Coordinates of C-alpha atoms in Angstrom, one line a residue:
M1 CA 70.3 150.7 21.0
N2 CA 73.2 148.2 21.5
K3 CA 73.7 145.7 18.8
R4 CA 75.5 142.3 18.6
V5 CA 77.3 141.9 15.3
I6 CA 77.9 138.5 13.7
S7 CA 79.9 138.2 10.5
A8 CA 77.7 136.7 7.7
G9 CA 80.8 135.6 5.8
I10 CA 82.3 133.7 8.8
L11 CA 78.8 132.2 9.4
F12 CA 78.8 130.9 5.8
V13 CA 82.3 129.4 6.3
L14 CA 81.3 127.6 9.4
L15 CA 77.9 126.4 8.3
T16 CA 78.8 125.0 4.9
G17 CA 81.1 122.3 6.4
I18 CA 82.0 119.6 3.8
R19 CA 78.7 118.9 2.2
L20 CA 80.0 118.8 -1.3
P21 CA 79.7 116.5 -4.3
A22 CA 81.4 113.1 -4.0
Q23 CA 84.4 114.3 -6.0
A24 CA 85.0 116.8 -3.3
A25 CA 85.1 114.2 -0.5
G26 CA 88.9 114.1 -0.9
G27 CA 89.0 117.8 0.2
I28 CA 89.1 116.7 3.8
Q29 CA 92.2 114.7 3.4
M30 CA 93.7 117.4 1.1
A31 CA 93.1 120.0 3.8
G32 CA 95.4 118.0 6.2
L33 CA 92.9 116.5 8.6
T34 CA 95.1 113.6 9.5
S35 CA 96.2 114.9 12.9
S36 CA 94.1 114.9 16.0
T37 CA 94.7 118.6 16.6
G38 CA 93.5 119.5 13.1
V39 CA 90.4 117.2 13.3
I40 CA 89.3 118.6 16.7
V41 CA 89.8 122.2 15.7
Y42 CA 87.9 121.6 12.5
A43 CA 85.1 119.8 14.4
L44 CA 84.8 122.6 16.9
H45 CA 84.5 125.2 14.1
T46 CA 82.0 123.1 12.2
I47 CA 79.7 122.6 15.2
A48 CA 80.2 126.2 16.3
G49 CA 78.6 127.0 13.0
N50 CA 75.5 125.0 14.1
A51 CA 75.3 127.2 17.2
A52 CA 75.8 130.3 15.1
A53 CA 73.0 129.2 12.8
S54 CA 70.7 128.8 15.9
A55 CA 71.7 132.3 16.9
K56 CA 71.0 133.6 13.4
Q57 CA 67.5 132.1 13.4
T58 CA 66.8 133.6 16.8
A59 CA 67.9 136.9 15.6
S60 CA 65.7 136.6 12.5
A61 CA 62.7 135.8 14.7
A62 CA 63.5 138.9 16.9
G63 CA 63.4 141.1 13.9
A64 CA 67.1 141.4 13.2
E65 CA 68.1 142.7 9.7
P66 CA 71.4 142.4 7.8
A67 CA 73.4 145.6 7.6
E68 CA 74.7 147.0 4.4
N69 CA 78.2 145.6 5.0
G70 CA 76.9 142.1 4.9
Q71 CA 76.9 141.5 8.7
I72 CA 73.9 140.4 10.8
E73 CA 73.0 142.9 13.5
T74 CA 71.0 141.5 16.4
P75 CA 69.4 144.1 18.6
V76 CA 69.8 143.7 22.4
Q77 CA 66.5 144.2 24.1
N78 CA 67.8 146.1 27.1
E79 CA 70.9 146.5 29.2
S80 CA 69.6 144.3 32.0
A81 CA 69.1 141.3 29.6
A82 CA 72.7 141.8 28.2
A83 CA 74.1 141.9 31.7
N84 CA 72.2 138.9 32.9
P85 CA 72.4 136.1 30.3
P86 CA 70.5 132.9 30.9
A87 CA 72.2 130.4 33.1
Q88 CA 74.2 127.7 31.3
K89 CA 72.9 124.2 31.6
T90 CA 75.3 121.4 32.8
R91 CA 75.5 117.7 32.2
E92 CA 77.8 115.3 34.1
M93 CA 79.6 112.8 32.0
G94 CA 82.3 110.1 32.3
L95 CA 84.6 108.7 29.6
V96 CA 82.2 106.2 28.3
A97 CA 79.3 108.7 28.0
V98 CA 81.5 111.2 26.3
E99 CA 82.7 108.7 23.7
R100 CA 79.2 107.5 23.0
N101 CA 77.8 111.0 22.6
V102 CA 80.6 112.1 20.3
R103 CA 80.2 109.0 18.1
E104 CA 76.4 109.3 17.8
N105 CA 75.9 113.1 17.8
N106 CA 79.1 114.9 16.5
P107 CA 78.2 116.8 13.3
T108 CA 81.6 116.1 11.7
I109 CA 81.3 112.3 12.2
R110 CA 77.7 112.3 11.0
T111 CA 78.6 114.3 7.9
L112 CA 81.4 111.9 7.0
N113 CA 79.2 108.9 7.5
Y114 CA 76.5 110.5 5.4
T115 CA 79.1 111.1 2.7
A116 CA 80.2 107.5 2.8
A117 CA 76.6 106.2 2.7
G118 CA 76.0 108.5 -0.3
I119 CA 78.9 107.0 -2.3
G120 CA 77.9 103.5 -1.3
S121 CA 74.4 103.9 -2.8
G122 CA 75.8 105.4 -5.9
G123 CA 74.2 108.7 -5.1
R124 CA 75.7 112.1 -5.1
T125 CA 74.6 115.4 -3.7
S126 CA 72.5 117.0 -6.4
L127 CA 74.3 120.0 -7.6
A128 CA 73.9 119.5 -11.4
D129 CA 72.6 122.9 -12.1
N130 CA 75.6 124.9 -13.2
G131 CA 73.9 128.2 -12.2
E132 CA 73.5 126.9 -8.6
L133 CA 77.1 125.7 -8.7
A134 CA 78.3 129.1 -9.9
A135 CA 76.5 130.8 -7.1
L136 CA 78.0 128.4 -4.5
V137 CA 81.4 129.0 -6.0
G138 CA 80.8 132.8 -5.6
Q139 CA 79.9 132.3 -1.9
Y140 CA 82.9 130.2 -1.2
S141 CA 85.2 132.7 -2.9
A142 CA 83.8 135.5 -0.8
A143 CA 84.1 133.4 2.4
V144 CA 87.7 132.4 1.6
A145 CA 88.6 136.1 1.1
E146 CA 87.0 137.1 4.4
L147 CA 88.6 134.2 6.2
Q148 CA 92.0 135.3 4.7
Q149 CA 91.5 138.8 6.1
A150 CA 90.5 137.4 9.5
Y151 CA 93.7 135.2 9.5
E152 CA 95.9 138.1 8.7
A153 CA 94.3 140.3 11.4
A154 CA 94.5 137.7 14.1
E155 CA 97.2 138.2 16.7
D156 CA 96.8 135.1 18.9
E157 CA 98.8 132.1 17.4
A158 CA 96.1 129.5 18.3
V159 CA 93.4 131.6 16.6
K160 CA 95.6 132.0 13.5
Q161 CA 96.1 128.2 13.3
A162 CA 92.4 127.7 13.5
Y163 CA 91.8 130.2 10.8
A164 CA 94.6 128.6 8.7
L165 CA 93.0 125.2 9.0
Q166 CA 89.6 126.5 8.0
L167 CA 91.1 128.4 5.1
G168 CA 92.8 125.3 3.7
I169 CA 89.6 123.3 3.9
H170 CA 87.5 125.8 2.1
Q171 CA 90.2 126.5 -0.5
A172 CA 90.2 122.8 -1.3
N173 CA 86.4 122.6 -1.4
L174 CA 86.4 125.7 -3.7
A175 CA 88.8 124.1 -6.1
S176 CA 86.7 120.9 -6.1
L177 CA 83.6 122.8 -6.9
Q178 CA 85.3 124.7 -9.7
G179 CA 86.4 121.4 -11.1
T180 CA 82.9 120.0 -10.9
I181 CA 81.6 122.8 -13.1
A182 CA 84.2 122.0 -15.8
M183 CA 83.8 118.3 -15.6
P184 CA 81.0 116.4 -17.4
A185 CA 79.0 114.1 -15.3
I186 CA 80.7 110.7 -15.0
T187 CA 78.6 109.0 -12.4
A188 CA 76.9 106.7 -14.9
A189 CA 80.3 105.6 -16.3
M190 CA 81.8 104.6 -12.9
T191 CA 82.0 100.9 -12.2
Q192 CA 80.6 99.4 -9.1
M193 CA 84.1 98.4 -8.0
M194 CA 85.2 102.0 -8.2
L195 CA 82.2 103.1 -6.1
E196 CA 83.0 100.4 -3.5
D197 CA 86.6 101.4 -3.3
A198 CA 85.6 105.1 -2.9
E199 CA 83.1 104.2 -0.1
Y200 CA 85.7 102.0 1.7
G201 CA 88.3 104.8 1.6
V202 CA 85.8 107.4 3.0
R203 CA 84.6 105.0 5.7
Q204 CA 88.2 104.4 6.7
Q205 CA 88.8 108.1 6.9
A206 CA 85.5 108.6 8.8
G207 CA 86.5 105.9 11.3
N208 CA 89.9 107.5 11.8
V209 CA 88.3 111.0 12.3
A210 CA 85.8 109.5 14.8
K211 CA 88.6 107.9 16.8
Q212 CA 90.5 111.2 16.9
L213 CA 87.5 113.2 18.0
C214 CA 86.6 110.6 20.7
Y215 CA 90.1 110.5 22.0
G216 CA 90.3 114.3 21.9
A217 CA 87.0 114.5 23.8
E218 CA 88.3 112.1 26.5
S219 CA 91.5 114.1 26.8
M220 CA 89.5 117.3 27.3
L221 CA 87.4 115.6 30.0
I222 CA 90.6 114.4 31.8
G223 CA 92.1 117.8 31.4
M224 CA 89.1 119.4 33.1
K225 CA 89.6 117.1 36.1
S226 CA 93.3 118.0 36.2
L227 CA 92.5 121.7 36.1
A228 CA 90.1 121.3 39.0
V229 CA 92.8 119.7 41.1
V230 CA 95.2 122.5 40.3
T231 CA 92.5 125.1 41.1
E232 CA 92.0 123.4 44.4
D233 CA 95.7 123.6 45.2
L234 CA 95.9 127.2 44.3
T235 CA 92.8 128.0 46.3
R236 CA 94.3 126.4 49.3
T237 CA 97.5 128.5 48.8
L238 CA 95.3 131.6 48.5
A239 CA 93.8 130.8 51.9
S240 CA 97.3 130.4 53.3
L241 CA 98.3 133.8 51.9
D242 CA 95.2 135.4 53.5
R243 CA 96.3 134.0 56.9
T244 CA 99.8 135.3 56.3
I245 CA 98.5 138.8 55.3
E246 CA 96.5 139.0 58.5
V247 CA 99.6 138.2 60.6
M248 CA 101.7 140.7 58.6
K249 CA 99.2 143.5 59.2
I250 CA 99.9 143.2 62.9
Q251 CA 103.6 142.8 62.3
K252 CA 103.6 145.9 60.1
E253 CA 101.9 147.9 62.8
R254 CA 104.6 146.9 65.2
G255 CA 107.4 147.7 62.7
M256 CA 108.4 144.0 62.3
V257 CA 107.9 144.1 58.5
S258 CA 108.1 147.0 56.0
Q259 CA 105.3 148.3 53.9
L260 CA 107.1 147.0 50.8
Q261 CA 107.2 143.5 52.2
F262 CA 103.5 143.7 53.0
D263 CA 102.7 145.1 49.5
N264 CA 104.7 142.3 47.9
V265 CA 102.7 139.6 49.6
C266 CA 99.4 141.4 48.8
E267 CA 100.5 141.5 45.1
Q268 CA 101.3 137.8 45.2
R269 CA 97.8 137.2 46.5
R270 CA 96.2 139.3 43.7
Q271 CA 98.2 137.5 41.0
L272 CA 97.2 134.1 42.5
A273 CA 93.5 135.1 42.5
V274 CA 93.8 136.0 38.8
Q275 CA 95.4 132.6 38.1
I276 CA 92.5 130.9 39.8
E277 CA 89.9 132.8 37.9
S278 CA 91.8 132.0 34.6
L279 CA 91.8 128.3 35.4
Q280 CA 88.1 128.4 36.2
N281 CA 87.4 130.1 32.9
Q282 CA 89.5 127.4 31.1
Q283 CA 87.4 124.7 32.7
Q284 CA 84.2 126.5 31.6
S285 CA 85.5 126.9 28.1
L286 CA 86.6 123.2 27.8
G287 CA 83.2 122.1 29.1
S288 CA 81.3 124.3 26.5
N289 CA 83.5 123.0 23.7
L290 CA 83.1 119.5 24.8
A291 CA 79.3 119.9 24.8
L292 CA 79.5 121.1 21.2
M293 CA 81.6 118.1 20.3
C294 CA 78.9 115.9 21.8
G295 CA 76.3 117.5 19.7
Y296 CA 74.6 119.7 22.3
E297 CA 73.5 123.3 21.9
A298 CA 75.7 126.3 22.9
D299 CA 73.9 126.7 26.2
M300 CA 75.2 123.3 27.5
C301 CA 78.4 122.7 29.5
I302 CA 79.8 119.3 30.2
V303 CA 81.3 118.6 33.7
P304 CA 83.3 115.5 34.4
S305 CA 82.0 112.9 36.8
N306 CA 84.3 110.8 39.0
L307 CA 86.7 108.8 36.8
S308 CA 87.4 105.2 37.7
H309 CA 91.1 104.6 38.6
I310 CA 93.1 102.2 36.5
T311 CA 93.6 99.0 38.4
L312 CA 96.5 96.6 38.6
R313 CA 94.4 94.1 36.7
N314 CA 93.9 96.6 33.8
I315 CA 97.7 96.9 33.5
Q316 CA 98.3 93.1 33.8
E317 CA 95.9 92.5 30.9
M318 CA 98.1 94.6 28.6
D319 CA 99.7 92.2 26.1
Y320 CA 102.4 94.1 24.1
E321 CA 102.8 91.8 21.1
T322 CA 99.1 91.1 20.6
D323 CA 98.1 94.7 21.1
L324 CA 100.8 96.0 18.8
A325 CA 99.6 93.7 16.0
A326 CA 96.0 95.0 16.6
G327 CA 97.2 98.6 16.5
L328 CA 99.1 98.2 13.3
K329 CA 96.1 96.4 11.7
N330 CA 93.8 99.2 12.7
S331 CA 96.1 102.1 11.9
Y332 CA 94.6 104.4 9.3
E333 CA 98.0 105.9 8.5
L334 CA 99.5 102.5 7.8
W335 CA 96.5 101.5 5.7
S336 CA 96.8 104.7 3.6
K337 CA 100.5 104.1 3.0
K338 CA 99.9 100.4 2.0
N339 CA 97.0 101.6 -0.2
A340 CA 99.4 104.0 -1.9
V341 CA 101.8 101.1 -2.5
M342 CA 98.9 99.1 -4.1
Q343 CA 98.0 102.0 -6.3
A344 CA 101.6 102.5 -7.3
G345 CA 101.9 98.8 -8.1
N346 CA 98.8 99.0 -10.3
K347 CA 100.4 101.8 -12.3
R348 CA 103.9 100.2 -12.4
D349 CA 105.1 99.5 -15.9
I350 CA 108.7 98.9 -16.8
H351 CA 108.1 100.7 -20.1
I352 CA 106.9 103.9 -18.4
S353 CA 109.5 106.1 -16.9
G354 CA 109.1 106.8 -13.2
T355 CA 106.4 104.3 -12.3
V356 CA 108.9 101.7 -10.9
D357 CA 110.6 104.4 -8.9
A358 CA 107.3 105.6 -7.6
Y359 CA 106.4 102.1 -6.5
E360 CA 109.7 101.5 -4.7
A361 CA 109.4 104.9 -3.0
A362 CA 105.9 104.1 -1.8
K363 CA 107.1 100.8 -0.4
K364 CA 109.9 102.5 1.6
D365 CA 107.5 105.1 2.8
A366 CA 105.1 102.4 4.1
E367 CA 108.0 100.5 5.8
A368 CA 109.2 103.7 7.5
T369 CA 105.7 104.5 8.7
E370 CA 105.3 101.0 10.2
E371 CA 108.6 101.3 12.0
A372 CA 107.6 104.7 13.4
L373 CA 104.3 103.3 14.6
R374 CA 106.1 100.4 16.3
Q375 CA 108.4 102.7 18.2
A376 CA 105.5 105.0 19.1
F377 CA 103.4 102.1 20.4
K378 CA 106.3 101.0 22.5
A379 CA 106.6 104.5 24.1
I380 CA 102.8 104.5 24.8
Y381 CA 103.1 101.0 26.4
D382 CA 106.1 102.1 28.6
A383 CA 104.3 105.3 29.6
V384 CA 101.6 103.3 31.4
A385 CA 104.1 101.5 33.6
D386 CA 105.9 104.8 34.3
Q387 CA 102.7 106.5 35.4
K388 CA 101.8 103.5 37.6
L389 CA 105.2 104.0 39.4
A390 CA 104.3 107.7 39.8
V391 CA 101.0 106.8 41.4
D392 CA 102.8 104.4 43.9
A393 CA 105.3 107.1 44.8
A394 CA 102.6 109.8 45.3
Q395 CA 100.7 107.4 47.5
T396 CA 103.7 106.7 49.6
A397 CA 104.3 110.5 50.0
Y398 CA 100.7 110.9 51.0
T399 CA 100.9 108.2 53.6
K400 CA 103.9 110.0 55.1
A401 CA 102.1 113.3 55.0
Q402 CA 99.1 111.8 56.9
S403 CA 101.5 110.5 59.6
D404 CA 103.2 113.9 59.8
L405 CA 99.8 115.6 60.2
S406 CA 98.8 113.2 63.0
I407 CA 102.0 114.2 64.8
S408 CA 101.4 117.9 64.2
K409 CA 97.8 117.5 65.6
T410 CA 99.1 116.0 68.8
K411 CA 101.7 118.7 69.1
Y412 CA 99.1 121.4 68.5
E413 CA 96.8 120.0 71.2
L414 CA 99.7 120.0 73.6
G415 CA 100.6 123.5 72.7
A416 CA 104.0 122.6 71.3
I417 CA 103.3 124.3 67.9
S418 CA 101.2 127.3 66.8
Q419 CA 97.9 127.2 65.0
M420 CA 99.6 128.5 61.8
D421 CA 102.1 125.6 61.9
Y422 CA 99.2 123.1 62.3
L423 CA 97.2 124.7 59.4
S424 CA 100.4 124.5 57.3
A425 CA 100.7 120.8 58.1
Q426 CA 97.1 120.4 57.0
D427 CA 97.8 122.2 53.7
T428 CA 100.8 119.9 53.1
C429 CA 98.7 116.8 53.6
A430 CA 95.9 118.1 51.4
A431 CA 98.5 118.9 48.7
S432 CA 99.9 115.4 48.9
K433 CA 96.4 114.0 48.5
N434 CA 95.9 116.1 45.4
A435 CA 99.2 114.9 44.1
V436 CA 97.9 111.3 44.3
E437 CA 94.8 112.3 42.4
T438 CA 96.9 114.1 39.7
A439 CA 99.1 110.9 39.4
H440 CA 95.9 108.8 38.9
L441 CA 94.7 111.2 36.2
N442 CA 98.0 110.9 34.4
L443 CA 97.7 107.2 34.6
I444 CA 94.2 107.3 33.3
S445 CA 95.4 109.5 30.4
A446 CA 98.3 107.1 29.6
Y447 CA 96.1 104.0 29.8
R448 CA 93.4 105.5 27.5
A449 CA 96.2 106.5 25.0
Y450 CA 97.2 102.8 25.0
V451 CA 93.6 101.7 24.5
W452 CA 93.2 104.0 21.6
A453 CA 96.6 102.9 20.2
K454 CA 95.2 99.3 20.1
Q455 CA 92.4 100.7 17.9
G456 CA 95.0 102.1 15.5
L457 CA 95.3 105.6 16.9
I458 CA 99.0 105.6 17.5
S459 CA 100.5 109.0 18.1
T460 CA 103.9 109.3 16.3
G461 CA 104.2 113.1 16.9
A462 CA 105.2 113.5 13.3
A463 CA 102.1 115.6 12.5
G464 CA 101.3 116.9 15.9
G465 CA 98.6 114.3 16.5
A466 CA 97.5 110.7 16.3
S467 CA 97.6 108.7 13.2

């Protein structure tokens, strides 16, 4: 009997997430989740755990038993069922719907909000039993060890980065749990002000993560539309190659082209078909990952609806100075730097060596961060205008292509050009039309980056993501 094997250790890593005592809440930031790439990868892995949990429950209901090596073995009923998996459900969404679903249903965002609410009420996750804590530490230790092995065995760089991110998170959480065991309970001794400060900090962090995930989800949706346009262009090129091959068959029979020339064109056609299939698989993968980010089950796939074009009015309403001020005010990175200045100022004492220097260093760091954010915001602002010019240029080229096609149609009807020439003119016009759509998608992407920059998500490129 065929079996599907799921690693129990990896399941544990994905399912545990960040539900830890309040003193472990800082583990998220310790793990480096301040870049949009890190947050999105972490979110995808966390919600993938939810899907894995569902699969595990299904396996249990079907009579699956854990193997001696600690892995879960799920029997496949028959070859036919394995070869014909159930059809994946689809849901069409636009930018507004994606943002709403991510904010309301994303497991990572909900967990962070839950953590903040727990701190605000003065409550903590009940893990007072040292025996329970010790068992949890043992599970985390085993999971970290297995994840380390998976990281070392991975060959793909993207997979290694994902494993590295998860490894850092769980190592931080493991250290926090170990510290909890050795630390006496201090909840009763904490002042209300300390609790409020902790809650505010976590809520700031949760808000920043929510922005990054929503922006990342929007980028994925726009990326899917762009891939669809590229796929359409390549499919049209494939059809053109098919026509060429049919002509070359006749030419080869008449000795007008060699077998090598014919084989080269056939190979180009084969490679192009592979590229098209790869792009289609990428779209499917993005749609599935996006569905998980929106809180759906693993059998759901998001497909993008028609995205509204950015209008001239949208661009005219952009106010650089006002929007810059809003972006700096809402920036989590700048807030965290200024908060560090405040904390250093509270510790500053001219009689204690190093505290004054630490305060001055924190001030300079905050000033440098603000300047970097200002420059990044200016680049985001300018990018919108640049993409609008690109749209205008593409539209002009498309208008010319339409005119050329009209002329080619007349010539074809008069017998002045061949059918192949006329079909080529049609392909050129269609490609110009798709170039306009691509330019509009780039403008949408640039404008949405500006909208999120106003909300404080300003990409400086320093950490590979938005701050």
